[in-house]
PDB file of C-alpha atoms in Angstrom:
ATOM      1  CA  THR A   1      20.841  19.941   6.488  1.00 50.00           C
ATOM      2  CA  PRO A   2      23.910  20.963   8.416  1.00 50.00           C
ATOM      3  CA  ARG A   3      25.710  19.444  11.737  1.00 50.00           C
ATOM      4  CA  PRO A   4      26.158  21.219  15.236  1.00 51.00           C
ATOM      5  CA  PRO A   5      29.527  20.234  16.482  1.00 50.00           C
ATOM      6  CA  ARG A   6      28.229  17.578  18.710  1.00 50.00           C
ATOM      7  CA  GLY A   7      27.138  15.993  14.920  1.00 50.00           C
ATOM      8  CA  SER A   8      23.049  15.749  15.582  1.00 56.00           C
ATOM      9  CA  LEU A   9      20.752  17.406  12.677  1.00 57.00           C
ATOM     10  CA  ASP A  10      20.608  20.873  12.862  1.00 63.00           C
ATOM     11  CA  VAL A  11      16.765  21.097  11.613  1.00 58.00           C
ATOM     12  CA  GLY A  12      15.874  24.076  12.344  1.00 61.00           C
ATOM     13  CA  SER A  13      18.396  25.647   9.715  1.00 65.00           C
ATOM     14  CA  CYS A  14      17.954  23.071   7.084  1.00 69.00           C
ATOM     15  CA  ASP A  15      17.635  24.635   3.498  1.00 72.00           C
ATOM     16  CA  ARG A  16      14.320  22.615   2.824  1.00 69.00           C
ATOM     17  CA  GLY A  17      14.569  24.645  -1.139  1.00 75.00           C
ATOM     18  CA  LYS A  18      17.324  22.581  -1.952  1.00 77.00           C
ATOM     19  CA  VAL A  19      15.943  18.879   0.598  1.00 74.00           C
ATOM     20  CA  ARG A  20      12.982  19.583  -2.015  1.00 74.00           C
ATOM     21  CA  GLN A  21      15.208  19.714  -5.041  1.00 79.00           C
ATOM     22  CA  VAL A  22      17.429  16.456  -3.999  1.00 79.00           C
ATOM     23  CA  VAL A  23      14.215  14.391  -3.107  1.00 77.00           C
ATOM     24  CA  ASP A  24      12.252  15.713  -6.531  1.00 76.00           C
ATOM     25  CA  GLY A  25      15.600  14.487  -8.716  1.00 78.00           C
ATOM     26  CA  ALA A  26      15.615  11.058  -6.615  1.00 78.00           C
ATOM     27  CA  ASN A  27      11.835  10.951  -7.324  1.00 77.00           C
ATOM     28  CA  LYS A  28      12.851  10.709 -11.054  1.00 86.00           C
ATOM     29  CA  ARG A  29      15.062   8.308 -10.751  1.00 88.00           C
ATOM     30  CA  VAL A  30      13.007   5.812  -8.846  1.00 88.00           C
ATOM     31  CA  GLU A  31      10.132   6.720 -11.384  1.00 91.00           C
ATOM     32  CA  LYS A  32      12.046   5.313 -13.848  1.00 93.00           C
ATOM     33  CA  ARG A  33      13.264   2.064 -11.802  1.00 93.00           C
ATOM     34  CA  TYR A  34       9.580   1.412 -10.800  1.00 93.00           C
ATOM     35  CA  ALA A  35       8.702   1.904 -14.960  1.00 94.00           C
ATOM     36  CA  ASP A  36      11.455  -0.548 -15.316  1.00 95.00           C
ATOM     37  CA  ALA A  37      10.153  -2.716 -13.065  1.00 96.00           C
ATOM     38  CA  TRP A  38       6.737  -2.940 -14.855  1.00 96.00           C
ATOM     39  CA  ASN A  39       8.232  -3.623 -18.404  1.00 96.00           C
ATOM     40  CA  LYS A  40       9.820  -6.339 -17.387  1.00 96.00           C
ATOM     41  CA  CYS A  41       7.228  -8.342 -16.263  1.00 96.00           C
ATOM     42  CA  ALA A  42       4.750  -6.850 -19.078  1.00 97.00           C
ATOM     43  CA  VAL A  43       7.065  -7.019 -22.091  1.00 96.00           C
ATOM     44  CA  VAL A  44       8.143  -9.548 -23.975  1.00 95.00           C
ATOM     45  CA  ARG A  45      10.214  -9.017 -27.195  1.00 94.00           C
ATOM     46  CA  GLY A  46       8.672  -5.541 -27.279  1.00 95.00           C
ATOM     47  CA  GLU A  47       5.165  -7.081 -27.378  1.00 97.00           C
ATOM     48  CA  THR A  48       2.734  -6.485 -24.436  1.00 97.00           C
ATOM     49  CA  ILE A  49       1.946  -9.939 -22.779  1.00 98.00           C
ATOM     50  CA  PRO A  50      -1.862 -10.898 -23.163  1.00 97.00           C
ATOM     51  CA  ALA A  51      -1.688 -11.021 -19.146  1.00 97.00           C
ATOM     52  CA  VAL A  52      -1.828  -7.062 -19.355  1.00 97.00           C
ATOM     53  CA  ASP A  53      -5.262  -6.968 -20.489  1.00 97.00           C
ATOM     54  CA  GLU A  54      -6.429  -9.846 -18.845  1.00 97.00           C
ATOM     55  CA  LEU A  55      -5.431  -8.277 -15.180  1.00 97.00           C
ATOM     56  CA  ARG A  56      -6.872  -4.583 -16.605  1.00 97.00           C
ATOM     57  CA  ASN A  57     -10.208  -6.437 -17.159  1.00 97.00           C
ATOM     58  CA  ALA A  58     -10.251  -8.364 -14.435  1.00 97.00           C
ATOM     59  CA  CYS A  59      -9.182  -5.092 -12.218  1.00 96.00           C
ATOM     60  CA  ALA A  60     -12.031  -3.202 -13.645  1.00 97.00           C
ATOM     61  CA  ALA A  61     -15.067  -5.793 -13.019  1.00 96.00           C
ATOM     62  CA  LEU A  62     -13.675  -6.335  -9.047  1.00 96.00           C
ATOM     63  CA  VAL A  63     -13.525  -3.057  -8.619  1.00 96.00           C
ATOM     64  CA  GLU A  64     -17.136  -2.686  -9.794  1.00 96.00           C
ATOM     65  CA  ASP A  65     -18.181  -4.786  -7.628  1.00 96.00           C
ATOM     66  CA  PHE A  66     -16.465  -4.063  -4.080  1.00 96.00           C
ATOM     67  CA  HIS A  67     -16.559  -0.240  -4.609  1.00 93.00           C
ATOM     68  CA  GLU A  68     -17.771   1.229  -0.889  1.00 94.00           C
ATOM     69  CA  LYS A  69     -16.225   4.864  -0.402  1.00 92.00           C
ATOM     70  CA  ALA A  70     -15.599   4.248   3.080  1.00 93.00           C
ATOM     71  CA  PRO A  71     -15.372   0.849   4.742  1.00 96.00           C
ATOM     72  CA  ARG A  72     -15.251   1.187   8.647  1.00 96.00           C
ATOM     73  CA  CYS A  73     -14.402  -1.197  10.741  1.00 97.00           C
ATOM     74  CA  ALA A  74     -17.535  -2.263  13.181  1.00 97.00           C
ATOM     75  CA  LEU A  75     -17.033   0.534  16.108  1.00 97.00           C
ATOM     76  CA  ALA A  76     -18.632   3.406  18.002  1.00 95.00           C
ATOM     77  CA  ALA A  77     -18.749   6.907  15.708  1.00 91.00           C
ATOM     78  CA  ASP A  78     -16.850   7.601  19.152  1.00 93.00           C
ATOM     79  CA  ALA A  79     -14.164   5.029  19.571  1.00 96.00           C
ATOM     80  CA  GLY A  80     -10.331   5.811  20.336  1.00 96.00           C
ATOM     81  CA  VAL A  81      -7.230   4.480  18.841  1.00 97.00           C
ATOM     82  CA  GLY A  82      -6.917   1.520  21.781  1.00 97.00           C
ATOM     83  CA  ALA A  83     -10.692   0.037  20.820  1.00 97.00           C
ATOM     84  CA  LEU A  84      -9.121  -0.657  17.614  1.00 98.00           C
ATOM     85  CA  VAL A  85      -6.132  -2.098  18.269  1.00 97.00           C
ATOM     86  CA  ASP A  86      -7.881  -4.865  20.786  1.00 97.00           C
ATOM     87  CA  MET A  87     -10.446  -5.152  17.717  1.00 98.00           C
ATOM     88  CA  ALA A  88      -7.251  -5.669  15.100  1.00 97.00           C
ATOM     89  CA  SER A  89      -5.451  -7.807  18.042  1.00 96.00           C
ATOM     90  CA  HIS A  90      -8.770  -9.696  19.264  1.00 97.00           C
ATOM     91  CA  HIS A  91      -9.461 -10.654  15.192  1.00 97.00           C
ATOM     92  CA  GLY A  92      -5.852 -10.340  13.276  1.00 96.00           C
ATOM     93  CA  ALA A  93      -4.514 -13.832  13.387  1.00 96.00           C
ATOM     94  CA  ALA A  94      -8.578 -14.974  11.999  1.00 96.00           C
ATOM     95  CA  LEU A  95      -8.221 -11.800   9.184  1.00 96.00           C
ATOM     96  CA  HIS A  96      -4.705 -13.088   8.560  1.00 97.00           C
ATOM     97  CA  GLU A  97      -4.568 -17.133   8.181  1.00 96.00           C
ATOM     98  CA  ALA A  98      -7.794 -16.435   5.141  1.00 95.00           C
ATOM     99  CA  LEU A  99      -5.438 -13.913   3.581  1.00 96.00           C
ATOM    100  CA  GLU A 100      -2.528 -16.378   3.366  1.00 97.00           C
ATOM    101  CA  ARG A 101      -4.724 -19.286   2.608  1.00 94.00           C
ATOM    102  CA  LEU A 102      -5.289 -16.746  -0.166  1.00 94.00           C
ATOM    103  CA  VAL A 103      -2.320 -15.954  -1.819  1.00 96.00           C
ATOM    104  CA  THR A 104      -0.580 -19.323  -1.078  1.00 96.00           C
ATOM    105  CA  ARG A 105      -3.329 -20.567  -3.479  1.00 94.00           C
ATOM    106  CA  ALA A 106      -2.392 -18.822  -6.112  1.00 94.00           C
ATOM    107  CA  GLY A 107       1.200 -19.602  -5.800  1.00 95.00           C
ATOM    108  CA  GLY A 108       2.578 -16.532  -3.857  1.00 97.00           C
ATOM    109  CA  GLU A 109       4.605 -15.798  -1.127  1.00 97.00           C
ATOM    110  CA  TYR A 110       2.982 -14.155   1.900  1.00 98.00           C
ATOM    111  CA  VAL A 111       3.971 -11.252   4.088  1.00 97.00           C
ATOM    112  CA  HIS A 112       2.826 -10.549   7.074  1.00 96.00           C
ATOM    113  CA  GLY A 113       3.347  -6.798   8.286  1.00 94.00           C
ATOM    114  CA  PRO A 114       3.116  -5.040  11.269  1.00 95.00           C
ATOM    115  CA  GLN A 115       0.445  -4.055  13.160  1.00 96.00           C
ATOM    116  CA  LYS A 116       0.155  -0.417  12.007  1.00 96.00           C
ATOM    117  CA  ALA A 117       1.248   1.892  15.282  1.00 96.00           C
ATOM    118  CA  ALA A 118      -1.586   3.899  17.529  1.00 96.00           C
ATOM    119  CA  GLU A 119       0.563   6.789  16.667  1.00 95.00           C
ATOM    120  CA  ARG A 120       0.345   6.642  12.953  1.00 95.00           C
ATOM    121  CA  ILE A 121      -3.631   5.547  13.380  1.00 97.00           C
ATOM    122  CA  ALA A 122      -4.284   8.811  15.390  1.00 96.00           C
ATOM    123  CA  GLU A 123      -2.252  10.460  12.622  1.00 94.00           C
ATOM    124  CA  LYS A 124      -4.013   8.867   9.824  1.00 96.00           C
ATOM    125  CA  ALA A 125      -7.769   8.995  11.304  1.00 96.00           C
ATOM    126  CA  LYS A 126      -7.269  13.340  12.168  1.00 95.00           C
ATOM    127  CA  ASN A 127      -5.471  14.142   8.869  1.00 93.00           C
ATOM    128  CA  ASP A 128      -7.669  11.862   6.840  1.00 94.00           C
ATOM    129  CA  TYR A 129     -11.046  11.176   8.740  1.00 96.00           C
ATOM    130  CA  ASP A 130     -11.760  13.449  10.358  1.00 95.00           C
ATOM    131  CA  GLY A 131     -10.880  11.592  13.732  1.00 95.00           C
ATOM    132  CA  ASP A 132     -13.279   8.539  12.831  1.00 96.00           C
ATOM    133  CA  VAL A 133     -10.546   6.200  13.600  1.00 97.00           C
ATOM    134  CA  ALA A 134     -12.947   3.056  13.036  1.00 97.00           C
ATOM    135  CA  ARG A 135     -12.333   3.863   9.127  1.00 97.00           C
ATOM    136  CA  VAL A 136      -8.343   3.090   9.120  1.00 97.00           C
ATOM    137  CA  VAL A 137      -8.610  -0.100   7.958  1.00 97.00           C
ATOM    138  CA  ASP A 138      -4.516  -1.477   7.563  1.00 97.00           C
ATOM    139  CA  VAL A 139      -4.165  -1.666  11.305  1.00 97.00           C
ATOM    140  CA  GLU A 140      -2.791  -5.346   9.953  1.00 97.00           C
ATOM    141  CA  ARG A 141      -1.850  -5.720   6.780  1.00 97.00           C
ATOM    142  CA  ALA A 142      -0.155  -8.221   4.505  1.00 97.00           C
ATOM    143  CA  THR A 143       0.925  -8.311   0.884  1.00 97.00           C
ATOM    144  CA  GLY A 144       1.050 -11.303  -1.582  1.00 98.00           C
ATOM    145  CA  LEU A 145       4.550 -10.787  -3.703  1.00 98.00           C
ATOM    146  CA  PHE A 146       3.976 -12.579  -7.191  1.00 98.00           C
ATOM    147  CA  ASP A 147       6.659 -13.228 -10.212  1.00 97.00           C
ATOM    148  CA  SER A 148       4.605 -12.768 -13.199  1.00 97.00           C
ATOM    149  CA  LEU A 149       1.833 -11.268 -14.239  1.00 97.00           C
ATOM    150  CA  GLU A 150       0.046 -14.269 -14.911  1.00 97.00           C
ATOM    151  CA  ASP A 151       0.258 -15.453 -11.568  1.00 96.00           C
ATOM    152  CA  LEU A 152      -0.922 -12.224 -10.216  1.00 97.00           C
ATOM    153  CA  ASN A 153      -3.895 -12.802 -12.741  1.00 97.00           C
ATOM    154  CA  ALA A 154      -4.721 -16.492 -10.612  1.00 96.00           C
ATOM    155  CA  ALA A 155      -4.728 -14.500  -7.144  1.00 96.00           C
ATOM    156  CA  VAL A 156      -7.284 -12.562  -8.534  1.00 96.00           C
ATOM    157  CA  SER A 157      -9.375 -15.293  -9.984  1.00 96.00           C
ATOM    158  CA  VAL A 158      -9.251 -17.031  -6.755  1.00 96.00           C
ATOM    159  CA  LEU A 159     -10.067 -13.735  -4.920  1.00 94.00           C
ATOM    160  CA  ARG A 160     -13.437 -13.563  -6.975  1.00 94.00           C
ATOM    161  CA  GLU A 161     -14.228 -17.139  -6.378  1.00 95.00           C
ATOM    162  CA  ALA A 162     -13.582 -16.987  -2.243  1.00 94.00           C
ATOM    163  CA  SER A 163     -15.469 -14.241  -2.505  1.00 94.00           C
ATOM    164  CA  GLY A 164     -18.241 -15.932  -4.404  1.00 93.00           C
ATOM    165  CA  ASP A 165     -18.029 -18.472  -2.516  1.00 93.00           C
ATOM    166  CA  GLY A 166     -18.570 -16.750   0.840  1.00 92.00           C
ATOM    167  CA  SER A 167     -15.260 -17.635   2.203  1.00 90.00           C
ATOM    168  CA  LEU A 168     -14.097 -13.932   2.342  1.00 93.00           C
ATOM    169  CA  THR A 169     -15.762 -10.819   2.676  1.00 95.00           C
ATOM    170  CA  ILE A 170     -14.969  -8.284   0.532  1.00 97.00           C
ATOM    171  CA  ARG A 171     -15.543  -4.790   1.480  1.00 97.00           C
ATOM    172  CA  ARG A 172     -13.637  -2.606  -1.496  1.00 97.00           C
ATOM    173  CA  PHE A 173     -11.360  -3.056  -3.856  1.00 97.00           C
ATOM    174  CA  LYS A 174      -8.716  -0.241  -5.188  1.00 97.00           C
ATOM    175  CA  ASP A 175      -7.294  -0.525  -8.390  1.00 97.00           C
ATOM    176  CA  CYS A 176      -3.776   1.011  -8.672  1.00 95.00           C
ATOM    177  CA  PHE A 177      -1.692  -0.618 -11.220  1.00 95.00           C
ATOM    178  CA  PHE A 178      -4.616   0.371 -14.243  1.00 95.00           C
ATOM    179  CA  THR A 179      -6.808   3.483 -12.708  1.00 92.00           C
ATOM    180  CA  ASP A 180      -5.375   5.037  -9.838  1.00 89.00           C
ATOM    181  CA  GLN A 181      -2.182   4.450 -10.725  1.00 84.00           C
ATOM    182  CA  PHE A 182       0.471   6.573  -8.425  1.00 87.00           C
ATOM    183  CA  LYS A 183       2.890   9.253  -9.688  1.00 84.00           C
ATOM    184  CA  SER A 184       5.769   8.093  -8.722  1.00 85.00           C
ATOM    185  CA  GLY A 185       4.803   4.979 -11.076  1.00 89.00           C
ATOM    186  CA  TYR A 186       4.432   3.311  -7.775  1.00 92.00           C
ATOM    187  CA  ARG A 187       1.490   0.257  -8.589  1.00 95.00           C
ATOM    188  CA  ASP A 188      -0.380  -2.381  -6.473  1.00 96.00           C
ATOM    189  CA  LEU A 189      -4.347  -3.536  -5.711  1.00 97.00           C
ATOM    190  CA  LYS A 190      -5.430  -3.258  -2.728  1.00 97.00           C
ATOM    191  CA  VAL A 191      -8.112  -5.362  -0.818  1.00 97.00           C
ATOM    192  CA  ASN A 192     -10.010  -4.324   2.232  1.00 97.00           C
ATOM    193  CA  VAL A 193     -10.895  -7.348   3.724  1.00 97.00           C
ATOM    194  CA  GLU A 194     -13.820  -8.029   6.864  1.00 96.00           C
ATOM    195  CA  VAL A 195     -13.682 -10.781   8.878  1.00 95.00           C
ATOM    196  CA  SER A 196     -16.099 -10.525  12.059  1.00 95.00           C
ATOM    197  CA  GLY A 197     -16.647  -6.385  12.057  1.00 96.00           C
ATOM    198  CA  PHE A 198     -13.122  -5.643  11.090  1.00 97.00           C
ATOM    199  CA  VAL A 199     -11.166  -4.347   7.925  1.00 97.00           C
ATOM    200  CA  GLY A 200      -7.982  -5.177   7.052  1.00 97.00           C
ATOM    201  CA  GLU A 201      -5.983  -4.305   3.900  1.00 98.00           C
ATOM    202  CA  LEU A 202      -4.362  -7.083   1.573  1.00 98.00           C
ATOM    203  CA  GLN A 203      -1.950  -6.179  -1.059  1.00 97.00           C
ATOM    204  CA  LEU A 204      -1.268  -7.933  -4.336  1.00 98.00           C
ATOM    205  CA  ASN A 205       1.784  -7.313  -6.422  1.00 97.00           C
ATOM    206  CA  LEU A 206       4.401  -7.837  -8.755  1.00 97.00           C
ATOM    207  CA  ARG A 207       7.765  -8.794  -6.148  1.00 97.00           C
ATOM    208  CA  ARG A 208      10.240  -6.073  -9.197  1.00 97.00           C
ATOM    209  CA  ILE A 209       8.045  -3.592  -8.580  1.00 96.00           C
ATOM    210  CA  LYS A 210       8.024  -4.661  -4.361  1.00 95.00           C
ATOM    211  CA  ILE A 211      11.883  -4.186  -4.182  1.00 94.00           C
ATOM    212  CA  VAL A 212      11.929  -0.722  -5.953  1.00 93.00           C
ATOM    213  CA  LYS A 213       9.188   0.006  -3.447  1.00 91.00           C
ATOM    214  CA  ASP A 214      11.817  -0.803  -0.172  1.00 88.00           C
ATOM    215  CA  HIS A 215      14.157   1.267  -1.579  1.00 83.00           C
ATOM    216  CA  ALA A 216      12.343   3.976  -2.236  1.00 76.00           C
ATOM    217  CA  HIS A 217      10.269   3.880   1.087  1.00 69.00           C
ATOM    218  CA  LYS A 218      12.954   6.367   2.876  1.00 71.00           C
ATOM    219  CA  LEU A 219      12.791   8.614  -0.152  1.00 67.00           C
ATOM    220  CA  TYR A 220       9.064   8.435   0.340  1.00 65.00           C
ATOM    221  CA  ASN A 221       9.215   9.180   4.793  1.00 65.00           C
ATOM    222  CA  VAL A 222      11.446  12.659   3.548  1.00 68.00           C
ATOM    223  CA  ASP A 223       8.994  13.452   0.241  1.00 62.00           C
ATOM    224  CA  ARG A 224       5.827  13.348   2.876  1.00 63.00           C
ATOM    225  CA  VAL A 225       7.859  16.285   5.539  1.00 65.00           C
ATOM    226  CA  VAL A 226       9.918  18.280   3.612  1.00 64.00           C
ATOM    227  CA  ASP A 227       7.161  20.954   2.851  1.00 64.00           C
ATOM    228  CA  GLU A 228       5.139  20.691   6.453  1.00 64.00           C
ATOM    229  CA  ASP A 229       5.409  23.546   8.672  1.00 58.00           C
ATOM    230  CA  GLY A 230       7.757  22.500  11.804  1.00 56.00           C
ATOM    231  CA  ASP A 231      11.042  21.046  12.881  1.00 57.00           C
ATOM    232  CA  GLU A 232       9.917  17.398  14.492  1.00 57.00           C
ATOM    233  CA  ALA A 233       8.620  16.156  11.258  1.00 54.00           C
ATOM    234  CA  LEU A 234      11.731  16.172   9.015  1.00 57.00           C
ATOM    235  CA  TYR A 235      13.497  15.069  11.819  1.00 58.00           C
ATOM    236  CA  ARG A 236      12.084  12.129  12.454  1.00 56.00           C
TER     237      ARG A 236
END
């Protein structure tokens, strides 16, 4: 992307084909880093550890029990972004309290994510859910980080137990470790949890994988917009 004399990026003259080549090459390197991160957790002395199959089976059972296709917050069909943000602000603290208790009980680190910005809520509702704002169920989100597959298995067990005793209402469990793994090699477990009609998201992950994700985030942002029409998204 060239720069005019004043130094700002001249996105309109950008060679998107070359940007795509650079991004594709970087994606291949990221894919290898994800594979290395996973293998450091899953393989010991050339053998896959038993915790891998334990996690696979536990995830399959949770997917079967909590597979709601389109979870949504308890809002009217024509609710706007402001109504969802208000709901998130009202119930977010209770949601995070319940999720943090679960993660710390399993020995993990609880990372409280930022509330999704109104602009991104509107964009996601429009692009993914035909404008149904209530289906954006990651306005309040957090990540539980674990240093081993054994600890991650413990978190999944605590999740199952919390659902069974009624202390946690799970709307959907998505297994992106095994059945819905990302093309990039990134993995996580996504849990949509409801508190008083508001639905938020907890991601469970291994610390090694999260470290790679943090480094790859800017690349993901470029990859997402480089093939779009218009210059504004690429400039951002």
